[in-house]
Coordinates of C-alpha atoms and ligand atoms in Angstrom, one line a residue:
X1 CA 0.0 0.0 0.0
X2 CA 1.3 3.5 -1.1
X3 CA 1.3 6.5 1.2
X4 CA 0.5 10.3 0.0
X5 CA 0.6 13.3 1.2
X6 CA -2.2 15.7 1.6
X7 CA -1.1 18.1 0.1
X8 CA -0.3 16.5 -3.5
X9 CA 2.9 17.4 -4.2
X10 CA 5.6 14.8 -1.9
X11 CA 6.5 11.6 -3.6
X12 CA 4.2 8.3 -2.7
X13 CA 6.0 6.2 -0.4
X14 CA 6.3 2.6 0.8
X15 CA 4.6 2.2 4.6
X16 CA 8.1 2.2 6.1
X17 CA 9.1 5.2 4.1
X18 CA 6.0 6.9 5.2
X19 CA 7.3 5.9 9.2
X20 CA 10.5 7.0 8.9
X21 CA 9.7 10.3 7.1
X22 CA 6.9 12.9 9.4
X23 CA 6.3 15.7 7.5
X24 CA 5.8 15.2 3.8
X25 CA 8.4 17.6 1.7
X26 CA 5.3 19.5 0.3
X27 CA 4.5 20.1 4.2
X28 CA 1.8 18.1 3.9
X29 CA 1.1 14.6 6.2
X30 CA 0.9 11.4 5.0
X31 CA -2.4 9.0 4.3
X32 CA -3.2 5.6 3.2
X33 CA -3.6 5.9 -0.9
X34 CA -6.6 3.7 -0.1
X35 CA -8.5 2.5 3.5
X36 CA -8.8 -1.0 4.2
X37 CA -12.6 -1.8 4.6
X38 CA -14.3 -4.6 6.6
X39 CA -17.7 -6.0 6.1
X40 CA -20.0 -6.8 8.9
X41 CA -19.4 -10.3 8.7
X42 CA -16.1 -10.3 9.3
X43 CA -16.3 -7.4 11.9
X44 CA -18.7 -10.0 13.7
X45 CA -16.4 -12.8 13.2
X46 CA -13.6 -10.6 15.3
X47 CA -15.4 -10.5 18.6
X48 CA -14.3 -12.0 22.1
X49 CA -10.7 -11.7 20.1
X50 CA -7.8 -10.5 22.7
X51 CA -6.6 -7.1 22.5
X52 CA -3.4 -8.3 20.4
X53 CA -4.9 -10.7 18.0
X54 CA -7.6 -8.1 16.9
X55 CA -5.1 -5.6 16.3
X56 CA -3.0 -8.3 13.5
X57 CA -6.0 -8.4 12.0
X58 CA -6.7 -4.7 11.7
X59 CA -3.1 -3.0 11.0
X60 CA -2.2 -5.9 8.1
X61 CA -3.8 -4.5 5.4
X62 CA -2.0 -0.9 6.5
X63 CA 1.6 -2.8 5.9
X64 CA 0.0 -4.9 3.2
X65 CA 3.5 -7.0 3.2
X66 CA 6.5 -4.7 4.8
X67 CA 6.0 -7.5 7.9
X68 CA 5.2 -10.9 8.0
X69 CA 2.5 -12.0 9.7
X70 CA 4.6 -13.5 12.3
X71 CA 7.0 -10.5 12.6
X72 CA 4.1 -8.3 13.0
X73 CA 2.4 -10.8 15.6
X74 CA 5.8 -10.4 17.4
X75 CA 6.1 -6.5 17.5
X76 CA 2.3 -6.4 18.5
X77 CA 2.9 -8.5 21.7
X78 CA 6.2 -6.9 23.0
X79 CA 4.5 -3.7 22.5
X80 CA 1.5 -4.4 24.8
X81 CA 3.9 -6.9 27.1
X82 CA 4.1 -4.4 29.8
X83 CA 0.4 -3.3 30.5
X84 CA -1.0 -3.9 33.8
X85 CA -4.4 -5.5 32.7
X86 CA -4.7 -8.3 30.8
X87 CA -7.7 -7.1 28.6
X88 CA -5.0 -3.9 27.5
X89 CA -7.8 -1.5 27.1
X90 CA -10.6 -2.3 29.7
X91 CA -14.1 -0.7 29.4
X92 CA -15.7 0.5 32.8
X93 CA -19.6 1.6 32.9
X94 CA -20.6 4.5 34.7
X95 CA -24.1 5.3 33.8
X96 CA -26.8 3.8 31.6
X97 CA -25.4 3.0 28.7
X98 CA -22.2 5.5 29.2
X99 CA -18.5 3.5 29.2
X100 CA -15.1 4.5 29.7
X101 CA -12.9 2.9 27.9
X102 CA -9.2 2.8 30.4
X103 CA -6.1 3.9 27.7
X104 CA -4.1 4.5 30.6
X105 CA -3.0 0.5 31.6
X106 CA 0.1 1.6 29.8
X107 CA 3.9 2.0 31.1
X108 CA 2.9 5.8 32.0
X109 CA -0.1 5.9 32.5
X110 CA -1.8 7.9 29.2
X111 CA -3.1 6.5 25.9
X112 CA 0.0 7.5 24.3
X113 CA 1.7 4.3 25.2
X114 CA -0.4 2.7 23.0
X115 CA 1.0 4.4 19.5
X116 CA 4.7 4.6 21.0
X117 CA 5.5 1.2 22.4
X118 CA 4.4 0.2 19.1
X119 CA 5.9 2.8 17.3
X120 CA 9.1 2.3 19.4
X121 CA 9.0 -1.8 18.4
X122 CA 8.2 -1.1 14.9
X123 CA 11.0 1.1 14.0
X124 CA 13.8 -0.8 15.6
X125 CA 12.5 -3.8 13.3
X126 CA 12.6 -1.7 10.2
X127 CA 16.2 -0.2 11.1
X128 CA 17.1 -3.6 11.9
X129 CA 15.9 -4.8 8.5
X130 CA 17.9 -2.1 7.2
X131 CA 21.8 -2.3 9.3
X132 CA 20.1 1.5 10.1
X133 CA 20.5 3.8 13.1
X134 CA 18.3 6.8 13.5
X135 CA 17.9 9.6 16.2
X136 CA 14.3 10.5 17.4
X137 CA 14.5 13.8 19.0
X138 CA 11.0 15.8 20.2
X139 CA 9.9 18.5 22.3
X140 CA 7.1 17.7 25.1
X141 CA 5.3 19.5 27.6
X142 CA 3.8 16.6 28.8
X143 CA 2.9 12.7 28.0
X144 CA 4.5 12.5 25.0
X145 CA 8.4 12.4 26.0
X146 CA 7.5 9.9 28.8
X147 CA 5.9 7.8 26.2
X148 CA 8.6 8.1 23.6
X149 CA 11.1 7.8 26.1
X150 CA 10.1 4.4 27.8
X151 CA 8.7 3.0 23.6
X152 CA 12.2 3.6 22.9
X153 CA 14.4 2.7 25.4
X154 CA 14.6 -1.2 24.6
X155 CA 15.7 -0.3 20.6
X156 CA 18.9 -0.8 19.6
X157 CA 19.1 0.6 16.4
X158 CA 17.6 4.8 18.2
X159 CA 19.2 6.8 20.4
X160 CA 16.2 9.6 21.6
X161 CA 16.8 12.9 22.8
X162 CA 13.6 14.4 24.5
X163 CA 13.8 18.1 25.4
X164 CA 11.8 20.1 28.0
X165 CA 11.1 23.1 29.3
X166 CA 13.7 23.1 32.3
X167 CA 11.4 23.7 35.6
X168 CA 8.1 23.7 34.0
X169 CA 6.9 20.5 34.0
X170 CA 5.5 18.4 36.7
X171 CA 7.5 16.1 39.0
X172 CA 6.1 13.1 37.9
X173 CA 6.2 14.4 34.4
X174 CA 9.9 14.7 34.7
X175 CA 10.6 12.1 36.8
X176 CA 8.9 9.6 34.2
X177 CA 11.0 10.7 31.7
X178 CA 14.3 11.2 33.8
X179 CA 14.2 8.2 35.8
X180 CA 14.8 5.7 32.6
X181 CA 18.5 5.1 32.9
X182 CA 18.6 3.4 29.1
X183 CA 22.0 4.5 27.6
X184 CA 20.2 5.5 24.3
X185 CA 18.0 7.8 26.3
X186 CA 19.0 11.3 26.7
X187 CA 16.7 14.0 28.3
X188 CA 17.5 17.7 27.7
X189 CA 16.1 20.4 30.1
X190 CA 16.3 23.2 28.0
X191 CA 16.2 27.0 29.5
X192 CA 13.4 28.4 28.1
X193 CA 9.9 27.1 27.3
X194 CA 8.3 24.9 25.7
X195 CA 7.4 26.9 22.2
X196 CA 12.2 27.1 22.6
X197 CA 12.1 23.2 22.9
X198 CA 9.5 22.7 19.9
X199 CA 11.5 25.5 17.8
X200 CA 14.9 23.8 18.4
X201 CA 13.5 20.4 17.5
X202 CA 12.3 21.8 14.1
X203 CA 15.6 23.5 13.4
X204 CA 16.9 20.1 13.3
X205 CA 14.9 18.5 11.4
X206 CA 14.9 21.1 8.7
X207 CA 18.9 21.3 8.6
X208 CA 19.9 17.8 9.2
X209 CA 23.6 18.4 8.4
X210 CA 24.7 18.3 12.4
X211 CA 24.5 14.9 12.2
X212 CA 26.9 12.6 10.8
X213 CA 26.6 11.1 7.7
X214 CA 23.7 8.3 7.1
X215 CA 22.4 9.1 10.5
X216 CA 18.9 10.8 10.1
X217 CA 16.3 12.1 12.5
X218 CA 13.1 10.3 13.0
X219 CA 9.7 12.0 14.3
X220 CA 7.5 10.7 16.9
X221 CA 4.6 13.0 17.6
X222 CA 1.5 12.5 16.3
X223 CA 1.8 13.0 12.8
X224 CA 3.7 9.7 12.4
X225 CA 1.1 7.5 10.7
X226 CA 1.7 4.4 12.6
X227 CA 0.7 6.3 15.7
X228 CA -2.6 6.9 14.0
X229 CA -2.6 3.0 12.6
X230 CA -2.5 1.5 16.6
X231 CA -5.1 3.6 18.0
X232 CA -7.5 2.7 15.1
X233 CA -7.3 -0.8 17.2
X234 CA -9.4 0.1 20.6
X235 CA -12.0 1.7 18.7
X236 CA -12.9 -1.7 17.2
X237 CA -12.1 -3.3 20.5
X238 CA -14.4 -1.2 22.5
X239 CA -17.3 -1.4 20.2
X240 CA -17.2 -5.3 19.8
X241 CA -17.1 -5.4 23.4
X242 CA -20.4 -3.5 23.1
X243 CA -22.4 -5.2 20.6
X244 CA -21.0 -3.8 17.2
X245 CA -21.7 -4.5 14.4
X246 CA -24.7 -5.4 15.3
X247 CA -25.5 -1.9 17.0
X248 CA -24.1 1.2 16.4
X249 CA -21.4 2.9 18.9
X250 CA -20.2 6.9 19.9
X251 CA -17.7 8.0 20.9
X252 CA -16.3 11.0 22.9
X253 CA -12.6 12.0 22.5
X254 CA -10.6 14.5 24.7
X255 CA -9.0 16.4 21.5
X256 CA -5.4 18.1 21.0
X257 CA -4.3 17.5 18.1
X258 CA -7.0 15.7 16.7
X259 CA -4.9 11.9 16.5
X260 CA -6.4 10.0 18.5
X261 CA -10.2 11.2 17.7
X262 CA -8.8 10.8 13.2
X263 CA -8.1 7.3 13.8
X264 CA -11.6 6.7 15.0
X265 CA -12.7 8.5 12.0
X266 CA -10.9 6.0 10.2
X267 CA -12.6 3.0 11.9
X268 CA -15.5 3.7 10.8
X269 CA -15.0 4.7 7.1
X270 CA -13.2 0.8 7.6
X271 CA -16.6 -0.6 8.4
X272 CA -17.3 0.0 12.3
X273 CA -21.3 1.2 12.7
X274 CA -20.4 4.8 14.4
X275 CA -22.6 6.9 15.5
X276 CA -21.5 9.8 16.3
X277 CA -17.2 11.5 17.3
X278 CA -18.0 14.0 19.5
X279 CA -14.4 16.1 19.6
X280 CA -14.5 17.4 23.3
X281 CA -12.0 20.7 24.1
X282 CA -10.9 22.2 27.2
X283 CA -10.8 26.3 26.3
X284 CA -8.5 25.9 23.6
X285 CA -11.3 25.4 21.6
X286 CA -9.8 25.6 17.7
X287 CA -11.8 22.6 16.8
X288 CA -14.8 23.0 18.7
X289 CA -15.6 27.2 17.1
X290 CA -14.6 25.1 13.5
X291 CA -17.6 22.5 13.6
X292 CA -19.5 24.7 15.6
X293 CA -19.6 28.2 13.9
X294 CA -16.6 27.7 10.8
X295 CA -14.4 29.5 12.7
X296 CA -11.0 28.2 12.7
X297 CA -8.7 31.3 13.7
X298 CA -5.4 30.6 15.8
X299 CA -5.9 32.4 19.4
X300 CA -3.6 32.8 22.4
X301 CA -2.9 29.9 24.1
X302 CA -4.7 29.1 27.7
X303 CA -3.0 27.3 30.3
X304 CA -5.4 25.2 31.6
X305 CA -5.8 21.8 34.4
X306 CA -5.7 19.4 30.8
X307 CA -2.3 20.3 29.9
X308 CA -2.3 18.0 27.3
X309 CA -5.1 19.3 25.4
X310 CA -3.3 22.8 25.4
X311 CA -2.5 23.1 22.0
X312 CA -3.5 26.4 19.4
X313 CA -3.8 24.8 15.9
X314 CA -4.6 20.8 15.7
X315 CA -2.3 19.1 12.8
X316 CA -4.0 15.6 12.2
X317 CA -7.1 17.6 11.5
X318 CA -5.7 18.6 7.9
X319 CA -6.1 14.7 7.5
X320 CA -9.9 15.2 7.9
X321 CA -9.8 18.2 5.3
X322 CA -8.2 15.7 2.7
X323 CA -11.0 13.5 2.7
X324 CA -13.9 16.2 3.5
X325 CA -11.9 18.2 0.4
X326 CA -12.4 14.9 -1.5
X327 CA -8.5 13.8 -1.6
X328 CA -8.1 17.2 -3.6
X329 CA -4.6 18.0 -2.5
X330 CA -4.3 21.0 -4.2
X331 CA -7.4 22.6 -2.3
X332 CA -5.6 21.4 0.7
X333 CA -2.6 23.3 -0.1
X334 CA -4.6 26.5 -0.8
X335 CA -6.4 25.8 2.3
X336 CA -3.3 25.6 4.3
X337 CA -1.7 28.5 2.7
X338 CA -4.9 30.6 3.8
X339 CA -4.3 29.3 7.2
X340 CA -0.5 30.8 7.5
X341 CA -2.6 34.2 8.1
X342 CA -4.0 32.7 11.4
X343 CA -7.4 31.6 9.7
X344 CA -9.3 30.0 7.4
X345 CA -12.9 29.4 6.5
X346 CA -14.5 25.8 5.7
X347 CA -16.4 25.4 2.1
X348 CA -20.2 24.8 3.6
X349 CA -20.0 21.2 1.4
X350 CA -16.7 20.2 3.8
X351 CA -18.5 21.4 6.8
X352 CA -21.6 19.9 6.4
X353 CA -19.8 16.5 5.6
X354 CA -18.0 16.5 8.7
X355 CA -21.1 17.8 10.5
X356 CA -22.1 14.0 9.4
X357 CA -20.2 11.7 11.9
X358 CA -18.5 15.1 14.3
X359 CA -20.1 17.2 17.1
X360 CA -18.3 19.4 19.2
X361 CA -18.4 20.5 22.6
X362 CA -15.9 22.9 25.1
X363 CA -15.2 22.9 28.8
X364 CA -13.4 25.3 31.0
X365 CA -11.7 24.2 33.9
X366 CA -14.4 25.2 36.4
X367 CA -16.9 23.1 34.8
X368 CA -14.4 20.3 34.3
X369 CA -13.7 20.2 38.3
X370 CA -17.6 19.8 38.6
X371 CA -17.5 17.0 36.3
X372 CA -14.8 14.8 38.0
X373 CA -16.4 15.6 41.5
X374 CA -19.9 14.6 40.1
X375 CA -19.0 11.7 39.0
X376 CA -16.9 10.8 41.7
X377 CA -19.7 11.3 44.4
X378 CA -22.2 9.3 42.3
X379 CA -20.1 6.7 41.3
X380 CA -17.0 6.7 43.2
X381 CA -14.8 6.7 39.8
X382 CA -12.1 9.0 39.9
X383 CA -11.9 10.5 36.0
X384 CA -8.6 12.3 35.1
X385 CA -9.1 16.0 33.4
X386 CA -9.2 15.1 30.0
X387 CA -11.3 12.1 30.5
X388 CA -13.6 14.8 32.6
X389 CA -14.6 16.4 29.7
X390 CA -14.9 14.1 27.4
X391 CA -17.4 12.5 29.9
X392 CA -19.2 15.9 30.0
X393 CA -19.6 16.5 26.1
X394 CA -20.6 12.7 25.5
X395 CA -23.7 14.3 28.2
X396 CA -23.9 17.1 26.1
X397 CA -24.0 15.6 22.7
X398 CA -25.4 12.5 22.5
X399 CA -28.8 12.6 20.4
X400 CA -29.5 8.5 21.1
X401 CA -30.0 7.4 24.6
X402 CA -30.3 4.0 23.6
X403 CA -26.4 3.9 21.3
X404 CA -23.7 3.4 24.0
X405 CA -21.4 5.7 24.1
X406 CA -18.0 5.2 25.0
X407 CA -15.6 7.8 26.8
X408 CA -11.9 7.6 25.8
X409 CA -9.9 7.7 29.2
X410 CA -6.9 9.8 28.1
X411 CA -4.8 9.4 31.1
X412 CA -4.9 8.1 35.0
X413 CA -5.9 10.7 37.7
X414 CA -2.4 10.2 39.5
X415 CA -0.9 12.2 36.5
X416 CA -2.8 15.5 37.4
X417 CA -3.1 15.8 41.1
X418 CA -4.0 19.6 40.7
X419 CA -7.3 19.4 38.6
X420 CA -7.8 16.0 41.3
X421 CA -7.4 18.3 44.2
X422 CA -9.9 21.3 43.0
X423 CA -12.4 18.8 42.6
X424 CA -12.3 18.3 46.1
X425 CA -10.7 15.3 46.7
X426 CA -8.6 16.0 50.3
X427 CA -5.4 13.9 49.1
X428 CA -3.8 13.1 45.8
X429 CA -4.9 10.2 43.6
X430 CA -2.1 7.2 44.6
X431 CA -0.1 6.2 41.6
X432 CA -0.6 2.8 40.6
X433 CA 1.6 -0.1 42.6
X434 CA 4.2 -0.2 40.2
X435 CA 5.1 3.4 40.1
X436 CA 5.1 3.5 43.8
X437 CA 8.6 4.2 43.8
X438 CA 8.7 6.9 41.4
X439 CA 10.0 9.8 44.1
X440 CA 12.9 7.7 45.0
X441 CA 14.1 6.8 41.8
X442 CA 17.5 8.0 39.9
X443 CA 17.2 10.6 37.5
X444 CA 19.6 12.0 34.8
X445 CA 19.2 14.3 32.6
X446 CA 21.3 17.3 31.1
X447 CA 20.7 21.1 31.8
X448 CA 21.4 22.9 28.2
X449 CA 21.1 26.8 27.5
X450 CA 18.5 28.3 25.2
X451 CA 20.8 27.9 22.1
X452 CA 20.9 25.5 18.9
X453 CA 24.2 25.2 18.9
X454 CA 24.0 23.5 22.3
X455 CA 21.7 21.1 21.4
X456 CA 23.0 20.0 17.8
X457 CA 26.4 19.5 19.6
X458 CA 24.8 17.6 22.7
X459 CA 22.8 15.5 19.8
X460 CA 25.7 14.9 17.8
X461 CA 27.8 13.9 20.2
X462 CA 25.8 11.3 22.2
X463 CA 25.1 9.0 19.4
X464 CA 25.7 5.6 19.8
X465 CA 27.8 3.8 17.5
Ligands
PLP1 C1 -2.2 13.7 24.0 C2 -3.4 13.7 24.9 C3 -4.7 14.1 24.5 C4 -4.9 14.6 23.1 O1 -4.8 13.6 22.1 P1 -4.7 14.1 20.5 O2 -4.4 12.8 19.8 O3 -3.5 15.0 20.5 O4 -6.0 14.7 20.2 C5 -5.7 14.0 25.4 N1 -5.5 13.5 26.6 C6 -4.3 13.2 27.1 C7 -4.1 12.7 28.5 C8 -3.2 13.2 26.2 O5 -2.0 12.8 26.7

């Protein structure tokens, strides 16, 4: 299967070209030239599977060939190896016909582990393949360098470097990151903020020439496709466990950059019965004005108790726009160059196609807190943040009592003590058994100043052999 970008003018490339690449060169991302589809039958024929054999059967057709069966089989079980409950993505009811589904069984605790361990597995098999080293290097504020960092740690053939913000993330932010002792894991605190980390990291990938020859940087954040591949998995998972195909399913997403809530776009244009995606925001709210009013204008960022939902413009969502712009990817790149002003205005046939399958709904953090203590009180389920208002806007939005709706739990509460606390809850949420120890742990990690130069040479010369 061919990859393209959305924007029309980068090359087509092989799946493993398409992992190893990001960014298209035309700036676009890249897609699957076709989706794989699944009819009911089959869908049916897929239920009571365990989490790992269902996902074999849904990512083949993406790799159509790169893999074996067998190799794949392999990758898939290391990668969920080290979650703490054997169904790897349990569902939890908390009202009539209202779910959470748990994505935070992972090594730290947040649905991200379930894109990066794979991600993480996947690549070391294609460098392998290939007598190929590579450096991933990335900027986080948050869950993502924690992920990367413990998805990579095990490969031989990638050394990471993982910059933050130096003093402005949480302790057991840094300390999950810091406290993997890997040799091919190297965390930067840089002294600035986060926007410095993110703007060194794309220096270096747009002048590569710091490195030495025929090593070459490899990207990890969201826009990787094979992140959006894994997380098409629980979607099918969750809505098997629930009676699909035979009934319809929702969904409610906490939404950032619009990955995690794509992919289960993509389940259903595979086949899956879904009824509605409802994108749920915390007041950075790019997404929600779009599909509410076709407003999508950049504003200033908010700082608010769902860090990870803090972002100003969602990428994956120009994914969307391909296919609501009918694959078109020259209106995509006019779309996109519009955008470089700081807005840009949906055609009404676009809109009203999303309109289709996506609702929209925004909380601020006041409302959130209400949310987690609500449900709390009732049920005596302690919801994380993000999962708080996804919860909410699946409350909101539903227009079917009688589809279940499912509630993507983003993250654990431990993560995000704060939000935890201003719901009222007198001590912080414990961390799960196995993280117990996470304040006595050893750290390391390197303090760098605000400057390129310091980073490329730090990068350059911490590359394993
Ligand atoms: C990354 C993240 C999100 C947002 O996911 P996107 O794929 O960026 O939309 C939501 N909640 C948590 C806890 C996250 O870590």
């Amino acid at each position: 299967m061919k990859y393209i970008s959305t924007r029309g003018q980068a090359p087509a490339l092989s799946f493993e070209d398409a992992v190893l690449t990001g960014l298209a060169s035309d700036g676009g991302l890249y897609v699957p030239e076709t989706l794989p589809k699944f009819d009911s039958a089959t869908i049916a024929s897929w239920a009571g599977l365990s989490y790992q054999d269902l996902a074999l059967e849904i990512i083949k057709p993406f790799i159509d060939g790169a893999l074996t069966d067998s190799e794949l089989s392999a990758i898939i079980e290391k990668s969920y190896s080290n979650f703490r409950h054997p169904a790897i993505a349990p569902l939890v009811q908390i009202d009539r016909n209202e779910w959470v589904l748990e994505l935070f069984q992972g090594p730290t605790l947040a649905f991200k582990d379930f894109a990066l361990q794979f991600l993480g597995n996947l690549l070391d098999h294609i460098l392998a393949k290939r007598n190929q080293k590579v450096a991933v290097m990335g900027a986080t504020s948050g869950d993502t360098g924690s992920a990367a960092i413990v998805g990579c740690a095990q490969c031989e053939n990638i050394d990471i470097f993982i910059l933050h913000p130096h003093g402005r993330v949480s302790e057991v932010q840094r300390r999950q990151m810091t406290s993997v002792l890997a040799p091919n894991v190297h965390n930067i605190a840089l002294k600035g903020n986060f926007d410095d980390c993110q703007n060194m990291v794309k220096a270096s990938f747009s002048d590569q020439s710091f490195l030495p020859d025929g090593r070459q940087l490899v990207a990890v954040n969201s826009i990787n496709w094979a992140r959006i591949m894994a997380q098409i998995v629980y979607y099918f998972y969750a809505a098997l466990a629930l009676g699909a195909p035979h009934r319809p399913v929702s969904f409610s997403v906490p939404t950032g950059n619009f990955g995690d809530i794509f992919a289960g776009y993509l389940a259903s244009k595979m086949g899956l019965p879904v009824e509605q995606l409802i994108i749920a925001t915390n007041a950075n709210d790019i997404l929600h004005r779009c599909i509410s009013d076709n407003d999508h204008s950049k504003k200033p960022l908010i700082h608010s108790l769902s860090p990870s939902m803090d972002i100003m413009v969602s990428s994956n969502f120009e994914r969307l726009l391909f296919d609501l712009y009918g694959r078109d990817g020259d209106a995509i790149s006019t779309l996109m160059q519009e955008f470089s002003s700081g807005s840009m205005t949906l055609s009404e046939s676009a809109l009203a196609k999303a309109r289709e399958l996506f609702c929209s709904h925004r909380l601020a953090d006041e409302d959130m807190v209400r949310v987690i203590a609500e449900v709390f009180d009732k049920t005596g389920y302690l919801l994380d943040p993000h999962t708080a208002i996804g919860v909410e806007a699946a409350r909101v939005k539903r227009k079917n009592q009688e589809t279940p709706v499912v509630c993507l739990a983003t993250a654990h509460p431990a993560k995000f003590p704060d939000a935890v606390k201003r719901a009222g809850q007198a001590k912080d949420p414990a961390l799960p058994a196995h993280m117990a120890d996470l304040f006595e742990l050893e750290e390391r990690y390197v303090v760098l100043e605000n400057a390129i130069n310091a980073v490329q040479q730090y990068v350059a010369g911490h590359l394993s052999n």
